[in-house]
Coordinates of C-alpha atoms in Angstrom, one line a residue:
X1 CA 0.0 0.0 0.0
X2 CA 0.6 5.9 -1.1
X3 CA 4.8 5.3 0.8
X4 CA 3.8 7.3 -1.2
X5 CA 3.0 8.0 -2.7
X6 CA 4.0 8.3 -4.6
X7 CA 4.9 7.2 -3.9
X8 CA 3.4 3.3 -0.5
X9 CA 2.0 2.4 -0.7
X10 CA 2.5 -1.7 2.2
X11 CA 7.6 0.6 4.5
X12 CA 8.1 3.8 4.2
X13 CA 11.6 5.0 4.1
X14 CA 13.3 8.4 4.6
X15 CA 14.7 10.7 1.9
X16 CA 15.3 8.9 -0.9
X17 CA 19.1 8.8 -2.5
X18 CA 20.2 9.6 -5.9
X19 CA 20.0 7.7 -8.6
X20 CA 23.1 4.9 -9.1
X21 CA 24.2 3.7 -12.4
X22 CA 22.3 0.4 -13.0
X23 CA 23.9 -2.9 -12.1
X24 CA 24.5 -5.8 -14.1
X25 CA 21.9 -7.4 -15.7
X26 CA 24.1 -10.7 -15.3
X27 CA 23.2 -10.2 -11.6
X28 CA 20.0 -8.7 -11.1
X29 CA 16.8 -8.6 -12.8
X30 CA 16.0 -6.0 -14.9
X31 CA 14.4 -3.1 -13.0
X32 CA 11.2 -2.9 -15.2
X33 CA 10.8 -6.3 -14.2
X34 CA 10.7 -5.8 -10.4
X35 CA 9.0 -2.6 -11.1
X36 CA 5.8 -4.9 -12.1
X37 CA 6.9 -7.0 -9.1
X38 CA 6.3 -4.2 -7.1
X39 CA 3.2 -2.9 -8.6
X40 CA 1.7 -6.1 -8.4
X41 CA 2.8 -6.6 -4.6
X42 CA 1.0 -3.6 -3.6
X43 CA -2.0 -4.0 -6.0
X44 CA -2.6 -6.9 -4.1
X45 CA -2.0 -5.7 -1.1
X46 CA -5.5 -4.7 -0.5
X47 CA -6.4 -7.9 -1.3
X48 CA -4.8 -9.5 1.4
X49 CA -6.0 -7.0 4.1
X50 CA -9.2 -8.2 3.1
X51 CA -8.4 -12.3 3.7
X52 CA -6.7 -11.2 6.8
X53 CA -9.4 -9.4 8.6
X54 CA -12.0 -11.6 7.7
X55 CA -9.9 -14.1 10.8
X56 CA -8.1 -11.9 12.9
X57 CA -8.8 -8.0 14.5
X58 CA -7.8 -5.1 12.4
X59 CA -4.8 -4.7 15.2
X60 CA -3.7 -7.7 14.8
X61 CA -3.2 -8.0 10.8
X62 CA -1.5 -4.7 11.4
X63 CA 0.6 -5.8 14.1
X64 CA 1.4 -9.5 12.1
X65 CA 2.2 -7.6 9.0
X66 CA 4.6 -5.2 10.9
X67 CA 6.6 -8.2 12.6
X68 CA 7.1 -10.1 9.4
X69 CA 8.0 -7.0 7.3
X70 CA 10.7 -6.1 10.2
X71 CA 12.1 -9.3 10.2
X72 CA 13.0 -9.5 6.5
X73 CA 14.3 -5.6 6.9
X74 CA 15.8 -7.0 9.9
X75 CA 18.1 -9.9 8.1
X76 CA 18.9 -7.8 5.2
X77 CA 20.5 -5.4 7.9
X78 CA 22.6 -8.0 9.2
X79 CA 23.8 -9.3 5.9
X80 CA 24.5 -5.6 5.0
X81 CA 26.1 -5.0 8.3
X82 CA 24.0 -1.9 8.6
X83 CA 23.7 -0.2 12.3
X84 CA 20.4 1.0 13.7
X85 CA 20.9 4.6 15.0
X86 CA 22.1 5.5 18.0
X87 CA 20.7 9.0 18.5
X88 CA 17.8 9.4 20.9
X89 CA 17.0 12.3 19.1
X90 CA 16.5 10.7 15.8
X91 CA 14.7 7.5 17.6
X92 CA 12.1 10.3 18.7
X93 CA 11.6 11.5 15.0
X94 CA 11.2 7.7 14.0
X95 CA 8.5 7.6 16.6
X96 CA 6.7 9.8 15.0
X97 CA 7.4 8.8 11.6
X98 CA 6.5 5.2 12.4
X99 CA 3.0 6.5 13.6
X100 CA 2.4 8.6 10.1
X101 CA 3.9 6.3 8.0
X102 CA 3.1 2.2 9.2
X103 CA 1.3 2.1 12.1
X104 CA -1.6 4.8 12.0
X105 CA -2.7 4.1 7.9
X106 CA -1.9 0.6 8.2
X107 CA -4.6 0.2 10.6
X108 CA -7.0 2.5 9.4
X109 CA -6.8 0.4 5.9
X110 CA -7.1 -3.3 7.6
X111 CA -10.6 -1.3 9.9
X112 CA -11.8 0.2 6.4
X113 CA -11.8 -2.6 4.6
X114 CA -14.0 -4.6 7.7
X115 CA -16.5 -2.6 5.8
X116 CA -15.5 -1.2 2.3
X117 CA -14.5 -3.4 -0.7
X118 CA -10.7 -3.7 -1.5
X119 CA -11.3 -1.9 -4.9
X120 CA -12.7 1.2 -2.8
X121 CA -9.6 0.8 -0.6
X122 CA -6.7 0.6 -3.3
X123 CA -8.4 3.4 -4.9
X124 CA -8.6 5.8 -2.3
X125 CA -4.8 4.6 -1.7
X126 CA -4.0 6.5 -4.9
X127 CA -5.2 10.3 -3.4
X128 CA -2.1 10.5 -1.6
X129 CA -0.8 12.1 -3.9
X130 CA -3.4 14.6 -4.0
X131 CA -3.3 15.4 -0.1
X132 CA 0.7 15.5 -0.8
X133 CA -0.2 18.3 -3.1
X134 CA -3.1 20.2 -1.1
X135 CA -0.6 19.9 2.1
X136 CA 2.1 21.3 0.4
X137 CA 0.5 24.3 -0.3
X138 CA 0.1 25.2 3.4
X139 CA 3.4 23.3 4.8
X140 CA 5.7 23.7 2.6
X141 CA 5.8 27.3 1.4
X142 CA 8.6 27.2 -1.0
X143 CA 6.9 24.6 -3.2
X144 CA 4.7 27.0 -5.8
X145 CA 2.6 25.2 -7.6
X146 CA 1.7 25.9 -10.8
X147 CA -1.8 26.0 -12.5
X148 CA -1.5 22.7 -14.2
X149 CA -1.0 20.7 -10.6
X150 CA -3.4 22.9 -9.0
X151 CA -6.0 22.1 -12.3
X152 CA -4.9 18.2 -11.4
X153 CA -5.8 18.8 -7.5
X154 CA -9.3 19.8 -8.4
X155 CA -9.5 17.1 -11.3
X156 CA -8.2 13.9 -8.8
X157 CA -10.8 15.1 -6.2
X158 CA -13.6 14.9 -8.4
X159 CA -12.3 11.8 -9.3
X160 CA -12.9 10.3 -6.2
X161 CA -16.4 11.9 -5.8
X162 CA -17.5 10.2 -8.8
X163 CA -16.3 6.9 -7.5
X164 CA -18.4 7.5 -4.1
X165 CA -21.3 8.3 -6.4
X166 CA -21.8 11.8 -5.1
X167 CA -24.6 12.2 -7.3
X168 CA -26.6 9.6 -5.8
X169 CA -26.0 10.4 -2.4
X170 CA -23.3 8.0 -1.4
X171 CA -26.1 5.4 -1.7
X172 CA -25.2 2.1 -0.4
X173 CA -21.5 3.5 1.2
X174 CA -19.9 2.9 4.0
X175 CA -19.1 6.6 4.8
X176 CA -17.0 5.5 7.8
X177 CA -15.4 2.7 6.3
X178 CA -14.3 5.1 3.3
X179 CA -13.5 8.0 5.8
X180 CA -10.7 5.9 7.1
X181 CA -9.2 4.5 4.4
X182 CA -9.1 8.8 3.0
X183 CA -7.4 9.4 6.2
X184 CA -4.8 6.2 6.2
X185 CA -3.9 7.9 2.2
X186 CA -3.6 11.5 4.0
X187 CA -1.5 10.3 6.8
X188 CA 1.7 9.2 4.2
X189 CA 2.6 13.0 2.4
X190 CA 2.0 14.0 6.1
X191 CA 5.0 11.5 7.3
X192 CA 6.6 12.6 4.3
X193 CA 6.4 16.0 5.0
X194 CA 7.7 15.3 8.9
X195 CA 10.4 13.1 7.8
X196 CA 12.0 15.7 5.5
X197 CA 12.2 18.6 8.0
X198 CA 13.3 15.9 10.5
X199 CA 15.5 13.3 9.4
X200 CA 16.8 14.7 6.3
X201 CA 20.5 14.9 6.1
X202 CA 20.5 12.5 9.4
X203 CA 24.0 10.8 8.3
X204 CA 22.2 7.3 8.3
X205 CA 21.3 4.8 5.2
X206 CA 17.7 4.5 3.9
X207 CA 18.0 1.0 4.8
X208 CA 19.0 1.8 8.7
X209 CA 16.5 4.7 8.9
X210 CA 13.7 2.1 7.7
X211 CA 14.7 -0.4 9.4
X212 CA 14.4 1.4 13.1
X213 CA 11.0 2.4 11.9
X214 CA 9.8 -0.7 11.0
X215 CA 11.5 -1.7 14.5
X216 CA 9.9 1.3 15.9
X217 CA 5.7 0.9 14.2
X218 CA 5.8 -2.6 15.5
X219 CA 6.7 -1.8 19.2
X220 CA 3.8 0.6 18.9
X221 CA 1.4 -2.0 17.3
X222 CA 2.4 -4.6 20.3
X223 CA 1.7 -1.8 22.9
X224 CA -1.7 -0.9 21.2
X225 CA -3.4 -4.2 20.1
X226 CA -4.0 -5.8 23.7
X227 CA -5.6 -3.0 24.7
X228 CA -8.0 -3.2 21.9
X229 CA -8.3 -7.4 20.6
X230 CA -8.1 -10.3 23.1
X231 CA -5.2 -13.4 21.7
X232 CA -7.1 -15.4 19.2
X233 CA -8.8 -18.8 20.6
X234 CA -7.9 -20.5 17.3
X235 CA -5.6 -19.6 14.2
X236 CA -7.3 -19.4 10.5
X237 CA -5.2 -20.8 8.1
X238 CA -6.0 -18.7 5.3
X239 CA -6.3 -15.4 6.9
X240 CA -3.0 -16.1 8.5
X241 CA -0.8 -17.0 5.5
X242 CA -2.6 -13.9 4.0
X243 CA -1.0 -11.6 7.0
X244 CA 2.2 -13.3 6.7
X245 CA 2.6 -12.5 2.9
X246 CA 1.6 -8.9 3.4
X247 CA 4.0 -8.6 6.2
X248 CA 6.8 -10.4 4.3
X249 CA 6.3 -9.2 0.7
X250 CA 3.5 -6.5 1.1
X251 CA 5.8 -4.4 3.6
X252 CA 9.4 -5.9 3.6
X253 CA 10.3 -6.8 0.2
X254 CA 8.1 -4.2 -1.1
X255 CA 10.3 -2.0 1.0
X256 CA 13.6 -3.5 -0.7
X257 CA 12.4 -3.3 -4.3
X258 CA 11.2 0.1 -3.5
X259 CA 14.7 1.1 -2.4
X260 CA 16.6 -0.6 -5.0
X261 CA 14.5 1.2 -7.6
X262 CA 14.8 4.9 -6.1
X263 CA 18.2 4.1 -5.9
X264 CA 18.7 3.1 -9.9
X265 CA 16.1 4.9 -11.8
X266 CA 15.7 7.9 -9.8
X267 CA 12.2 8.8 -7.3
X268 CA 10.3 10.1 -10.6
X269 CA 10.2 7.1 -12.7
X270 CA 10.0 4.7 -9.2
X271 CA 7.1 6.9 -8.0
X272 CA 5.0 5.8 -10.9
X273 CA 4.5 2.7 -9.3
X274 CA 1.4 4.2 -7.6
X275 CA -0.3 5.0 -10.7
X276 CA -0.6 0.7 -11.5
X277 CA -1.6 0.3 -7.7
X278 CA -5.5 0.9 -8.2
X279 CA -5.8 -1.0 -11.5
X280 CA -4.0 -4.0 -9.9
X281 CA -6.1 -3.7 -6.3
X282 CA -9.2 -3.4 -8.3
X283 CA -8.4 -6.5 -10.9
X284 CA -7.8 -8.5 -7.7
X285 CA -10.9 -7.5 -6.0
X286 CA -13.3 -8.2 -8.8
X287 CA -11.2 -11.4 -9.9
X288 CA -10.7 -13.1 -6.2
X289 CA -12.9 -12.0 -4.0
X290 CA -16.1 -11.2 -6.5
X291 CA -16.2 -8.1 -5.6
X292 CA -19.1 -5.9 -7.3
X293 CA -18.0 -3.0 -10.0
X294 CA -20.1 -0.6 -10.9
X295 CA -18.8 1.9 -13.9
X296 CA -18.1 4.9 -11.6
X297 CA -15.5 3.0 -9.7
X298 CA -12.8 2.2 -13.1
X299 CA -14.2 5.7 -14.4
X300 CA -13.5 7.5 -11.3
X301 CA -10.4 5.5 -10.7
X302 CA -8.9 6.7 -14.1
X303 CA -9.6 10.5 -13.1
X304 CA -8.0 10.2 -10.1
X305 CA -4.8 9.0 -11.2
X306 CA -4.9 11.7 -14.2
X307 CA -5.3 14.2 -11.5
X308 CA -2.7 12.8 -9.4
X309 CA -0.3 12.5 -12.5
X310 CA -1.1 16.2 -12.9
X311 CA 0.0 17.4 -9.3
X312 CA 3.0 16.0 -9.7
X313 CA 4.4 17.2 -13.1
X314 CA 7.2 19.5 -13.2
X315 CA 8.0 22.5 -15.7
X316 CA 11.2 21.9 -17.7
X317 CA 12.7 25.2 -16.9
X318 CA 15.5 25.0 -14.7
X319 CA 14.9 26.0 -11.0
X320 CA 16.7 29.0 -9.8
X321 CA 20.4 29.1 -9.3
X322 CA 21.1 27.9 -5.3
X323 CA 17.3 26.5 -4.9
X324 CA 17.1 22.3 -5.0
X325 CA 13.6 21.7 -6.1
X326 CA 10.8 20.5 -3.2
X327 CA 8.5 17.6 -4.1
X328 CA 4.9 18.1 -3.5
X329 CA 4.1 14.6 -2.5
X330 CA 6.1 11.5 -0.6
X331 CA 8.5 9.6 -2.2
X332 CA 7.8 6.0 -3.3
X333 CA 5.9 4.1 -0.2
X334 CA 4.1 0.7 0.3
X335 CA 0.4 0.5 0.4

């Protein structure tokens, strides 16, 4: 799952680094070919939220997918050798970051879809974009838009009132169901925006940052979900292997393909990624699950990506000498 959104959506890391000349073929696949990888992984995503909720508490699917995704974070740390940091002052930061980025929209997506189809969810995924460029003109000042990405803000929202049916009322919506799934989509450009004022320039990898938040979101998971869910009296098999693949692929590979990609093609052409998410979440829905489709959902979808494709284009003219251009929306991120 919109980590952007840009960048997802399933963890989120910190400022991304610049682009690497590619590596070998002879040694890794080719990165078009784990860019589908990835858009598939968090297409289905929402899929597996679905399956997982239908055994276990919202809380808990959260919390399962956090431990697995930290755990393959966790071992390609120690292969790398990679340190966690040591500053208590950047461990705060990552508290927060962890909150905004994994814990808080992870949640909200697994309690949405207890009552929203997984199509609805992926597609409301893909606004993040949009709230990346609406926050960006309050909280990040020296980000002018321009008229086209403010033309796209207005275009993606309408968008996504034509896939609630706004003309007919939101008949037959979950309003609260759909509510949260909005908010878990706002709450990534707001990490973003945190992360860059906080932890930019912190001296540390991607990896090590992402890694201590992953660390970090599942520590808070752990301290919420008893509070909320009692321990299951029996174990789903289905529902389980569905949490474990969203933890393990949905958040930590995700996370390492995401990563890799930044690092080789560049944020621009990685962040397109969550332009394939809705198609893929809403092919999965309707294919698996049966999920009904009416024609305002794929028409609405497609004017909400077209919008969110609009807020994040970029004149060609060269930014002024001394300024490093600002992006309105987060990086890459898992759904």
């Amino acid at each position: 799952m919109t980590t952007a959104p840009a960048p997802s959506r399933t963890a989120a890391s910190p400022p991304t680094p610049a682009p690497s000349p590619p590596t070998s073929s002879a040694t890794v696949l080719d990165w078009r070919i784990r860019f589908g990888v990835l858009s598939l992984i968090w297409g289905f995503s929402f899929l597996l939220i679905k399956v997982g909720t239908e055994g276990y508490a919202p809380f808990q699917v959260t919390l399962g997918r956090l431990v697995f995704g930290t755990v393959v974070v966790a071992a390609v740390l120690v292969v790398k050798r990679e340190r966690l940091p040591r500053s208590p002052r950047i461990w705060l930061h990552l508290t927060v970051s962890a909150l905004l980025l994994n814990a808080l929209p992870f949640s909200l997506f697994a309690y949405a879809e207890l009552t929203i189809p997984s199509t609805l969810a992926g597609i409301c995924n893909a606004t993040s974009p949009l709230w990346g460029m609406a926050l960006s003109l309050v909280a990040l000042s020296e980000d002018r838009p321009s008229r086209r990405r403010v033309a796209g803000l207005g275009l993606g929202f309408f968008g996504v009132l034509t896939v609630l049916g706004a003309w007919q009322g939101f008949s037959g919506l979950d309003l609260g169901g759909t509510a949260m799934a909005l908010l878990a989509s706002l709450s990534y450009p707001i990490g973003w925006i945190y992360v860059r004022r906080t932890l930019a320039g912190s001296g540390h990898s991607n990896l090590s940052l992402s890694g201590a938040q992953l660390l970090v979101a599942t520590a808070e998971l752990a301290a919420v979900t008893p509070l909320f869910t009692s321990f299951p009296s029996h174990f789903p098999v289905v529902p389980l292997l569905a949490i474990v693949a969203l933890g393990a692929l949905g958040t930590g590979l995700a996370f390492l393909l995401q990563y890799a990609l930044v690092a080789e093609v560049g944020p621009t052409t990685a962040q397109m990624v969550t332009y394939f998410i809705p198609v893929i979440a809403t092919g999965a829905g309707v294919a698996v699950l049966g999920e009904s489709l009416s024609w305002s959902t794929p028409v609405g979808a497609v004017i909400v990506l077209a919008g969110a494709a609009l807020t994040q284009s970029r004149p060609r003219a060269a930014a002024p000498r001394g300024a490093a251009p600002v992006t309105a929306g987060p990086p890459p991120r898992q759904s």
